[in-house]
Amino acid sequence: MKKILSSLAIMFMTMISIAQSANDNFVGKWKTEEGFIISISNKNGKFVGTDPKGRPTLYNVRFEKNEWKGTVENHDTGQKGNCEMYLMGKKLKIVAHKGIFSKTFYWIKQ
């Protein structure tokens, strides 16, 4: 019984720690895993991210159904995919989807 209660408590705390809010603010400079700096700004209530060459990397990021959703693009491969974003302190977790595949990556606030 103790194990079940501890497991439930841990699951609940995890859910609270990654809960998203419409007040989350992604504005600023974020360092990718590859070392690039992405500048995220808020335009008309939606977040947009551009790479150092001024190319859009994040599009149309908006709070929808209790999640931050948008589109992310990898300019090296030319691939675009839908994504969810989770603000975790100074880390930004991005889960990108393309068809049945998904990839998770993290950016660090600068």
Coordinates of C-alpha atoms in Angstrom, one line a residue:
M1 CA 0.0 0.0 0.0
K2 CA 2.9 2.4 0.8
K3 CA 4.4 1.7 -2.6
I4 CA 1.2 2.6 -4.4
L5 CA 0.7 5.8 -2.4
S6 CA 4.4 6.8 -3.0
S7 CA 4.0 6.1 -6.7
L8 CA 0.8 8.2 -6.9
A9 CA 2.5 11.0 -5.0
I10 CA 5.5 11.0 -7.3
M11 CA 3.3 10.9 -10.4
F12 CA 1.2 13.9 -9.0
M13 CA 4.4 15.9 -8.2
T14 CA 5.7 15.2 -11.7
M15 CA 2.5 16.4 -13.3
I16 CA 2.5 19.6 -11.3
S17 CA 6.2 20.3 -12.1
I18 CA 5.5 20.1 -15.9
A19 CA 2.1 21.7 -15.9
Q20 CA 1.8 24.4 -18.5
S21 CA 0.3 27.8 -18.1
A22 CA -1.1 30.3 -20.6
N23 CA 1.2 32.8 -18.7
D24 CA 4.4 30.9 -19.7
N25 CA 6.9 33.3 -21.3
F26 CA 9.4 31.9 -23.9
V27 CA 10.7 35.3 -24.9
G28 CA 14.5 35.5 -24.9
K29 CA 17.6 33.8 -26.3
W30 CA 17.8 30.0 -26.1
K31 CA 20.8 27.8 -26.8
T32 CA 20.1 24.7 -28.8
E33 CA 21.8 21.3 -28.2
E34 CA 23.9 22.1 -31.3
G35 CA 25.1 25.4 -29.8
F36 CA 23.0 27.8 -31.9
I37 CA 21.1 30.7 -30.3
I38 CA 17.4 31.0 -31.1
S39 CA 15.7 34.3 -30.4
I40 CA 12.1 33.9 -29.4
S41 CA 9.7 36.8 -29.4
N42 CA 6.0 37.3 -28.9
K43 CA 4.1 38.6 -32.0
N44 CA 0.4 39.1 -31.7
G45 CA 0.0 36.7 -28.8
K46 CA 2.0 33.9 -30.6
F47 CA 5.6 33.0 -30.1
V48 CA 8.1 33.0 -33.0
G49 CA 11.7 31.8 -32.9
T50 CA 14.4 32.8 -35.4
D51 CA 17.9 31.4 -35.9
P52 CA 21.1 33.5 -36.1
K53 CA 20.6 33.9 -39.9
G54 CA 17.1 35.4 -39.3
R55 CA 15.3 32.3 -40.5
P56 CA 12.1 31.3 -38.7
T57 CA 12.6 28.2 -36.6
L58 CA 9.5 28.2 -34.4
Y59 CA 6.1 29.2 -35.9
N60 CA 2.7 29.9 -34.5
V61 CA 3.4 28.8 -30.9
R62 CA 0.2 29.3 -29.0
F63 CA -1.6 28.0 -25.9
E64 CA -4.2 25.5 -27.0
K65 CA -6.1 22.9 -24.9
N66 CA -3.8 23.4 -21.9
E67 CA -0.6 22.9 -24.1
W68 CA 1.8 25.1 -25.9
K69 CA 1.7 23.9 -29.5
G70 CA 3.3 25.1 -32.7
T71 CA 5.6 24.2 -35.6
V72 CA 9.4 23.7 -35.5
E73 CA 11.7 23.6 -38.4
N74 CA 15.2 22.1 -38.8
H75 CA 16.9 24.2 -41.5
D76 CA 19.8 21.7 -41.9
T77 CA 17.4 19.0 -43.0
G78 CA 14.5 21.1 -44.3
Q79 CA 12.1 19.2 -42.1
K80 CA 9.1 20.8 -40.3
G81 CA 7.0 19.2 -37.7
N82 CA 4.3 20.0 -35.1
C83 CA 5.6 20.4 -31.6
E84 CA 4.7 20.8 -28.0
M85 CA 6.8 23.0 -25.7
Y86 CA 7.2 22.7 -21.9
L87 CA 8.9 25.5 -19.9
M88 CA 10.9 23.8 -17.1
G89 CA 12.8 26.6 -15.3
K90 CA 15.7 27.6 -17.5
K91 CA 15.1 24.7 -19.8
L92 CA 12.7 24.5 -22.7
K93 CA 11.6 21.0 -23.6
I94 CA 10.4 20.6 -27.2
V95 CA 8.8 17.5 -28.5
A96 CA 8.6 17.5 -32.3
H97 CA 6.4 15.2 -34.3
K98 CA 6.7 14.2 -37.9
G99 CA 4.2 11.4 -38.9
I100 CA 4.5 8.6 -36.4
F101 CA 8.0 9.7 -35.3
S102 CA 8.9 12.1 -32.5
K103 CA 12.0 13.7 -31.1
T104 CA 12.6 15.5 -27.8
F105 CA 15.2 18.1 -27.4
Y106 CA 16.1 20.8 -24.9
W107 CA 17.1 24.4 -25.2
I108 CA 18.7 26.4 -22.4
K109 CA 17.8 30.0 -21.5
Q110 CA 20.8 32.4 -22.0

